[in-house]
Amino acid sequence: MEESLWIKNASLECGYTEANGIVTGTKTERFHVLLMDGRVEKIVPASSDIPKGVSVWDAQGLLMLPSFREMHIHLDKTFYGGPWQAVLPAPNRFFRIEQEQELLPRQLPVARDRAEKLLELVQSHGATHVRTHCNIDPVIGLKNLEATLEALATYREKLSWEIVAFPQHGLLRSDSVSLVREAMKHGAGLVGGVDPATFDDEIEKSLDAMMDIAVEANADVDLHLHEPGHLGVYIMKKLAAMTKDAGWQGRVTVSHAYGLGEVPTAVVEEVAELFAEQQIAVMSAVPIDMPTIPIPLLNSKGVHVGLGNDNITDHWDPFGTGDMLQKANRLAERFRWIDERSLSRALGFVTGGVTPLDQAGNQVWPKVGDEANAVFVRAKCSAEAVARISPKEAVVFSGKMVWQK
Amino acid sequence: MEESLWIKNASLECGYTEANGIVTGTKTERFHVLLMDGRVEKIVPASSDIPKGVSVWDAQGLLMLPSFREMHIHLDKTFYGGPWQAVLPAPNRFFRIEQEQELLPRQLPVARDRAEKLLELVQSHGATHVRTHCNIDPVIGLKNLEATLEALATYREKLSWEIVAFPQHGLLRSDSVSLVREAMKHGAGLVGGVDPATFDDEIEKSLDAMMDIAVEANADVDLHLHEPGHLGVYIMKKLAAMTKDAGWQGRVTVSHAYGLGEVPTAVVEEVAELFAEQQIAVMSAVPIDMPTIPIPLLNSKGVHVGLGNDNITDHWDPFGTGDMLQKANRLAERFRWIDERSLSRALGFVTGGVTPLDQAGNQVWPKVGDEANAVFVRAKCSAEAVARISPKEAVVFSGKMVWQK
């Protein structure tokens, strides 16, 4: 069945305005955009007539932007939607593991409901894709995975998703290899991992085990890597080598990669080049309580960098807004991207690289044939949306209106 | 005339809950609070009857918190309320000065209107006090001061304020001593200054001139100090000595104090002790694009630290939310204050040190006789409000309802 929706009077970016060779603003014009079967079918000037008897939504000049991709979240263990709880002081990370051995089973009855509330939150902020890391550990088994799948099923017509099987208690340390294998057969799409030195105390064996599961399941990989400084770098290089050996180019993500925030630039460059070669992506939550990894440098070397909210009020961290535009804003503020073009380019970090204009200011989105995923914001242009964290008014996924303020 | 308002069903914090010696939560109970003639007159349990025929506002269980103090803002040169503009790339700070020599006169016709819009913004986020730095320079003269005074007059029953006469183009460099003197006679309450090395190229002479005006006008001082590292420290020590000589204890603020983010801890401690002795306050916008100054250390040494939004979308900076609770949130996130008590204590940095509970958890606010300035938030407790940047629903200033959602 053909499903179509005319978006009337959407503002689209058409180019930069320049003065003395400096980008000083962004030009927009109004268009009607026809969405059909999940794709952009037609884009016509707003002066054109729209056929009668079709489904129409009037954007009234709101700015149409590519919708956001939340690339690192933990849907399965949040306090969000429940009563307020702060984080308990913890001597080390293993305290949190002990804590969640008791906490997660207790939270299981509300896990699905809270995951749905988080999905509602991130969607209301413009996201139509989430990558969620789901605990796979000996205590909770696959139960959080089941709750996550149920919540995502509720949202199946509203967003796309990926589930990472995340052995939070250590792949080897908690003897979770076979559990993760099971998870890959029961709905998880990516193989996760965590700190092969700190958690597993056997770097090579841990990474090997993770890659083995990935190859066996023909699945991508997303490794939590909090290991500091040169230890982190050693592991990243090792992972790059394994990626090459396995032919897993373009299928591996390193989440956090904290080590890159603590080593000399020359070392970061070396890792960045390896990652670019092996098409290893990096995911950051743009932390401000430690040295932020040099995202502009990674980006300039051709490494794909995505952002995520990570924890949103859980037993690890009480913060997190659920707003990917706020993450782009923080990225811009952190690296002092304050001019029109820099702010505008920051948007690409939360859209999987899709931006209305390219670096030179050519209009590249939306084009006929593009996936019809969009967010409508009360802003003049991408730069304003990023700098001011402009209000979102509506979200379209796969050609359908899925959220309105 | 007696003016009174009964706040019905306000949640007030009564103490911490503890488990195994760790603060795990905050206890609240509902009260009716009578405000009269700008003060808290009576606090009774919510089970009590309220007399008939009096003015009543039902808080319906909203949490009552001390309202916020915005301690560093530039009301007089914002783009806020006007069309979006990004920041122009600038080779150095003097480019911005040249820029505003043309920009401020051009913006003068809308200066009052925009200042009022900013006041509306910060008040809607719970502030009832602002300290604004107003440009006093040879080009704009006292005209921005006049616009600022007009805007503040509009808000005179809604918030309290201080105006700092701010020689943005350099007190000596732009030959603004007599202009600042004039400003002190025409509504400015504090003497400002900026970077005596970078701008004025004569540290001692610049600080002397600033202090002379302050003593002459019997006014407090608030110096913008962006000078880096040990240069900044040298100037801070100099200022502490001058504060002592002038007997200006408790009357001097250093805004930004960036240098403290770039020197060894022992040096920060030395400055902190001097500042504590001379009761010199520090104001920070909690920047994340440079090393944040060690606010917890300053605080532990007894230095009063306040926060401010600083620029809110102007030709210096495109960011800024106007929300002091967001500043407390950033402070907490930046220094990883994630447990109940730490989050709860963070509130004091945006309220001039007033918190519902003291460090030990004793209820200390509100008390009969306190100024009746409060914000009502949709949160269980201060810790939640700070961590989640909870929505504000109403603001009371001097016993009167001045803003409601």
mmCIF file of C-alpha atoms in Angstrom, chain B residues 155 322 340:
data_model
loop_
_atom_site.group_PDB
_atom_site.id
_atom_site.type_symbol
_atom_site.label_atom_id
_atom_site.label_comp_id
_atom_site.label_asym_id
_atom_site.label_seq_id
_atom_site.Cartn_x
_atom_site.Cartn_y
_atom_site.Cartn_z
ATOM 1 C CA TYR B 155 11.234 44.579 36.371
ATOM 2 C CA GLY B 322 19.602 31.702 30.946
ATOM 3 C CA GLU B 340 22.396 12.921 47.013
#
